[in-house]
Coordinates of C-alpha atoms and ligand atoms in Angstrom, one line a residue:
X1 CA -44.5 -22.5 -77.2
X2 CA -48.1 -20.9 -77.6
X3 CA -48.7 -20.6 -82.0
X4 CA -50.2 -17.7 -83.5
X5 CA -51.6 -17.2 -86.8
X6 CA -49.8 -14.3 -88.7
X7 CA -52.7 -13.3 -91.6
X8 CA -55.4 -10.9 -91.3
X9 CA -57.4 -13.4 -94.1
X10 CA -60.3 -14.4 -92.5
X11 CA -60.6 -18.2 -94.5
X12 CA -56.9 -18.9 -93.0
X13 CA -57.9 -18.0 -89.5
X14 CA -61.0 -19.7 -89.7
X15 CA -59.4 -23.1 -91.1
X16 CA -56.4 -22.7 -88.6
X17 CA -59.0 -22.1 -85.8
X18 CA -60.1 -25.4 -86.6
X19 CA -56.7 -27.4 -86.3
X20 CA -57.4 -26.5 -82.6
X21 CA -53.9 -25.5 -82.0
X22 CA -53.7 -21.8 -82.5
X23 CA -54.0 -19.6 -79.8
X24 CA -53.8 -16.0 -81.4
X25 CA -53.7 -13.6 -84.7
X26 CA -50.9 -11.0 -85.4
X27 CA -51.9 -8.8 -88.0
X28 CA -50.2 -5.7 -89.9
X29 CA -50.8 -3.1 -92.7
X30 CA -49.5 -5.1 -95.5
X31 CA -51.0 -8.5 -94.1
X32 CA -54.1 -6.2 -94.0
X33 CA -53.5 -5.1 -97.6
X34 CA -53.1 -8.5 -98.6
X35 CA -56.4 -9.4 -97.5
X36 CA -58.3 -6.9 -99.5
X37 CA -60.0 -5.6 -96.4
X38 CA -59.8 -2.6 -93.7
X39 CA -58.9 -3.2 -90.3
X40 CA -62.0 -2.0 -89.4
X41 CA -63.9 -4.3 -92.0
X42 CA -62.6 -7.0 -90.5
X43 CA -60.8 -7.1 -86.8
X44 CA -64.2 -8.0 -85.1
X45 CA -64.8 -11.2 -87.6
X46 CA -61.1 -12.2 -86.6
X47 CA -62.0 -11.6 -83.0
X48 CA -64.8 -13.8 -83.3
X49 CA -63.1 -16.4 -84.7
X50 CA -59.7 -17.0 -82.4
X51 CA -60.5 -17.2 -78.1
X52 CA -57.2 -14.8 -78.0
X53 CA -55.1 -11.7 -78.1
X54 CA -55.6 -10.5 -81.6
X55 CA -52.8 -7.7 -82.8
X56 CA -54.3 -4.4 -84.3
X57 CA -51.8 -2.2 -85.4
X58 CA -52.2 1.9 -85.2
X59 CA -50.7 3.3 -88.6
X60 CA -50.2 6.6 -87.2
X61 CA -46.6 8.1 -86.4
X62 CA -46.8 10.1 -83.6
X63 CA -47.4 9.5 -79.9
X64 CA -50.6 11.4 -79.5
X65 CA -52.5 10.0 -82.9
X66 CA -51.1 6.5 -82.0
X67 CA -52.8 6.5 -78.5
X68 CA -55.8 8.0 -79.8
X69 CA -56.4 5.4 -82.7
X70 CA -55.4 2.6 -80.4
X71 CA -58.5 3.7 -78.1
X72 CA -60.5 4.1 -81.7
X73 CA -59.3 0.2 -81.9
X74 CA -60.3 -0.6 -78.8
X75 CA -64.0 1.0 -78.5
X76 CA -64.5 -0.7 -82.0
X77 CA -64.3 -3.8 -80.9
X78 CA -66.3 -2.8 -77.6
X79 CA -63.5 -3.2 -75.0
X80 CA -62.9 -7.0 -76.3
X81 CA -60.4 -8.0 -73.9
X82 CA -58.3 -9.7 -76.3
X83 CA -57.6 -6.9 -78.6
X84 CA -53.9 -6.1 -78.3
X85 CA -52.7 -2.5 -80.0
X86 CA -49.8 -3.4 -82.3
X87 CA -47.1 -0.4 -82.0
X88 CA -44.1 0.0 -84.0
X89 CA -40.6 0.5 -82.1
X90 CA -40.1 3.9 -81.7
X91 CA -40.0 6.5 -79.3
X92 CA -43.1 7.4 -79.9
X93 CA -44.1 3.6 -79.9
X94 CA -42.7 3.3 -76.6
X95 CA -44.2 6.2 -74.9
X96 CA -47.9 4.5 -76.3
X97 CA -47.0 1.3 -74.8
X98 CA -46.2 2.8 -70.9
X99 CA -49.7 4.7 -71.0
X100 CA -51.7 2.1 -72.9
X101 CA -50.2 -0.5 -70.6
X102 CA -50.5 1.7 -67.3
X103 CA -54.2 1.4 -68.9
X104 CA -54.5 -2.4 -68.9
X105 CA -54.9 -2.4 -72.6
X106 CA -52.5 -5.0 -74.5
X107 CA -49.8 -4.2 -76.1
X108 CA -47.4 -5.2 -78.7
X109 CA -44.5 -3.8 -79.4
X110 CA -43.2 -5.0 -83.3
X111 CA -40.3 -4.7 -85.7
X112 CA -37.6 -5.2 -82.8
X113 CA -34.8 -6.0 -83.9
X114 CA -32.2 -5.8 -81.0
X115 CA -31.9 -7.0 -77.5
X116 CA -31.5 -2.7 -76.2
X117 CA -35.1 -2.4 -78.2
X118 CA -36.9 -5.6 -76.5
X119 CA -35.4 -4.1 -72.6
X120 CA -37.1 -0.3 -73.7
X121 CA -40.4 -2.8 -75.1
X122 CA -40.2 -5.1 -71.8
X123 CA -40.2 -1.9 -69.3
X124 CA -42.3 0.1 -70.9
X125 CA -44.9 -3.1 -70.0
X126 CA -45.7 -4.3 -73.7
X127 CA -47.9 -7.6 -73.3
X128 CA -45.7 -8.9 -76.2
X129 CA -42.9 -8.0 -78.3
X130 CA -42.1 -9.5 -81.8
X131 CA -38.6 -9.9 -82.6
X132 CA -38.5 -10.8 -86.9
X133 CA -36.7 -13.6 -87.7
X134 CA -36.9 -13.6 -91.3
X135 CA -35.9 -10.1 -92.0
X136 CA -32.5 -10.8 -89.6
X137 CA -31.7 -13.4 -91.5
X138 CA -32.9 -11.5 -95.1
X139 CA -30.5 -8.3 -93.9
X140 CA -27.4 -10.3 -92.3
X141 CA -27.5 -13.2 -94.7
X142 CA -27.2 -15.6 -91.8
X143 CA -29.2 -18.4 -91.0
X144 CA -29.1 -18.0 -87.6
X145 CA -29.4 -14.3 -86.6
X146 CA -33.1 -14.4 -86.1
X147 CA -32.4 -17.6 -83.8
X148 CA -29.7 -15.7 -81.9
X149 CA -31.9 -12.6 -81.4
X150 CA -34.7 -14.6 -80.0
X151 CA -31.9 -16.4 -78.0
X152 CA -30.6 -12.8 -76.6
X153 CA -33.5 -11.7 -76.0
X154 CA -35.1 -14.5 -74.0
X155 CA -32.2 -14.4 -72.1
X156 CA -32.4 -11.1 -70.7
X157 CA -35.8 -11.4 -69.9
X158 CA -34.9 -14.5 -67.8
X159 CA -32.6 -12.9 -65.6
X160 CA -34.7 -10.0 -64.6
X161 CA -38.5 -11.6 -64.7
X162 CA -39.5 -9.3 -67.5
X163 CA -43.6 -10.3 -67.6
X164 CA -43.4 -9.5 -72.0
X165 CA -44.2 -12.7 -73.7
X166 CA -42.1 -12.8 -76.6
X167 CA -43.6 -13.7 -80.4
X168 CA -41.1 -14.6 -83.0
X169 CA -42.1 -13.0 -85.8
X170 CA -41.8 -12.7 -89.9
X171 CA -41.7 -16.4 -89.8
X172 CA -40.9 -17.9 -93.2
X173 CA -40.5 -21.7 -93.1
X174 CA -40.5 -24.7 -90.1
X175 CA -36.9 -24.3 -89.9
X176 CA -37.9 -20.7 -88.0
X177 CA -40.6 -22.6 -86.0
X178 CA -37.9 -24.8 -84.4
X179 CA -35.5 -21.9 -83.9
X180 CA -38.0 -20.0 -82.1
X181 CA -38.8 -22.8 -79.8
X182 CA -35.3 -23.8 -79.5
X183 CA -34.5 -19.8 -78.2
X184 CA -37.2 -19.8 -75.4
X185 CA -39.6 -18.0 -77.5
X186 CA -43.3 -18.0 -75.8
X187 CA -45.2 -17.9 -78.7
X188 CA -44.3 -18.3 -82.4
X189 CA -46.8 -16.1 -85.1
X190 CA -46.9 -18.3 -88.2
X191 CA -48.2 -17.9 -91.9
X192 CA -51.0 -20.3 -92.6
X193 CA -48.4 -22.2 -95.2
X194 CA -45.9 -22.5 -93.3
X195 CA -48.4 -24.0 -90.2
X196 CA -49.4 -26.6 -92.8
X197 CA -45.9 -27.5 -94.1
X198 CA -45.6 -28.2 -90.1
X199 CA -47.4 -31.7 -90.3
X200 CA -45.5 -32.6 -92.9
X201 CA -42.6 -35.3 -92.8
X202 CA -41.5 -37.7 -95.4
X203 CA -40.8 -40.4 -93.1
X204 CA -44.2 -39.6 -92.1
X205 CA -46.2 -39.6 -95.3
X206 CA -44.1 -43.1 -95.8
X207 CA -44.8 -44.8 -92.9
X208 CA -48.1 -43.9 -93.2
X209 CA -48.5 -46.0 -96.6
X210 CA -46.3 -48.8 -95.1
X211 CA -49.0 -49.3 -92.5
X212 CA -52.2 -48.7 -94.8
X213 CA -50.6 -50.9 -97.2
X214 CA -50.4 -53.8 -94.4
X215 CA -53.9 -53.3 -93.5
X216 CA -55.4 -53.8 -96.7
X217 CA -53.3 -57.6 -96.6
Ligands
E4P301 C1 -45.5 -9.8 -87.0 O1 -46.4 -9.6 -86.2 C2 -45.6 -9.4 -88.4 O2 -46.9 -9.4 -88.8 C3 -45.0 -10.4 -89.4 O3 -44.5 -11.5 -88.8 C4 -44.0 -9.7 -90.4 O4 -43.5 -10.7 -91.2 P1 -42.8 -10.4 -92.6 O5 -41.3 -10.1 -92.4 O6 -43.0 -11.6 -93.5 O7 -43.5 -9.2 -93.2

């Protein structure tokens, strides 16, 4: 399972970048709000940083000033072949993915939430698709109904060779990291805590004493 970075904060993508393991950026209004900056301030920095698809979402509502900010987006950046237009699910959303798709520009298709949503994402070509795991678990106070979404959903794009590459998304602790991989996700996006909380073991910090405490014998 590929691991994203989910923060549009420049210092966290430049300090992940470094850990060597992270092979994209999601971004979103409120990650972007979070940041202090525009996406316009800042999507070519994050580009620069990461050597892969970087997520841009359009903030409009409907189909025709989604498709034209996404080509905004995309001429912004000069054409960078790794910037992905973020869309929301709608119908509106969907009708952007087939013709920004049908384009060759990346898309992905976010807040998904069901298995009948990923099937109108996966055949309207979306690049990606982000199912939330947090937020299914937040709403249907179950542990496990982001993992059994992920689940569904990689199932059905298994059995007809759907090409979407699926991101678990609104990740909120390592428990969710191993749920995603454990569903067949292809690609986890990540909070920059919650990546570091992932070296972390007790057994680990302990046995790493137990051995420096040998070699200094
Ligand atoms: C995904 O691309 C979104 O940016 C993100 O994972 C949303 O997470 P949240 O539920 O914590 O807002």
């Amino acid at each position: 399972m590929k691991l994203f970075i989910d923060t549009a904060i420049t210092e966290e993508i430049a300090a992940a970048a470094e850990l060597g393991v992270i092979s994209g950026v999601t971004t979103n209004p409120s990650l972007l709000a979070k940041s202090g900056r525009t996406l316009n301030d800042v999507i070519t920095e994050i580009l620069s940083l990461v050597n892969g698809p970087v997520s841009a979402e359009v903030e409009e509502s409907s189909a025709e000033n989604m498709y034209r900010q996404a080509h905004e987006i995309v001429n912004s950046v000069n054409f960078n072949p790794n910037i992905t237009i973020k869309l929301p699910m709608t119908e509106d959303g969907i009708k952007v993915c087939r013709r920004l798709s049908s384009e060759g520009i990346m898309t992905n298709v976010t807040l998904v939430f069901s298995v009948p949503q990923a099937l109108l994402a996966m055949e309207a070509g979306a690049e990606f698709i982000s199912p939330f795991m947090g937020r299914m678990d937040d709403k249907y106070a179950d542990a496990e109904s982001g993992f059994k979404l992920i689940k569904k959903i990689a199932e059905v794009k298994r059995i007809y060779g759907y090409k979407s590459k699926i991101i678990a998304a609104s990740i909120r602790h390592t428990a969710h990291v191993e749920q995603a991989a454990l569903a067949g996700a292809d690609i986890a996006t990540i909070p920059f805590k919650v990546i570091k909380q992932m070296y972390c073991h007790e057994l680990t910090e302990n046995g790493l004493k137990i051995f420096r405490d040998a070699s200094k014998k």
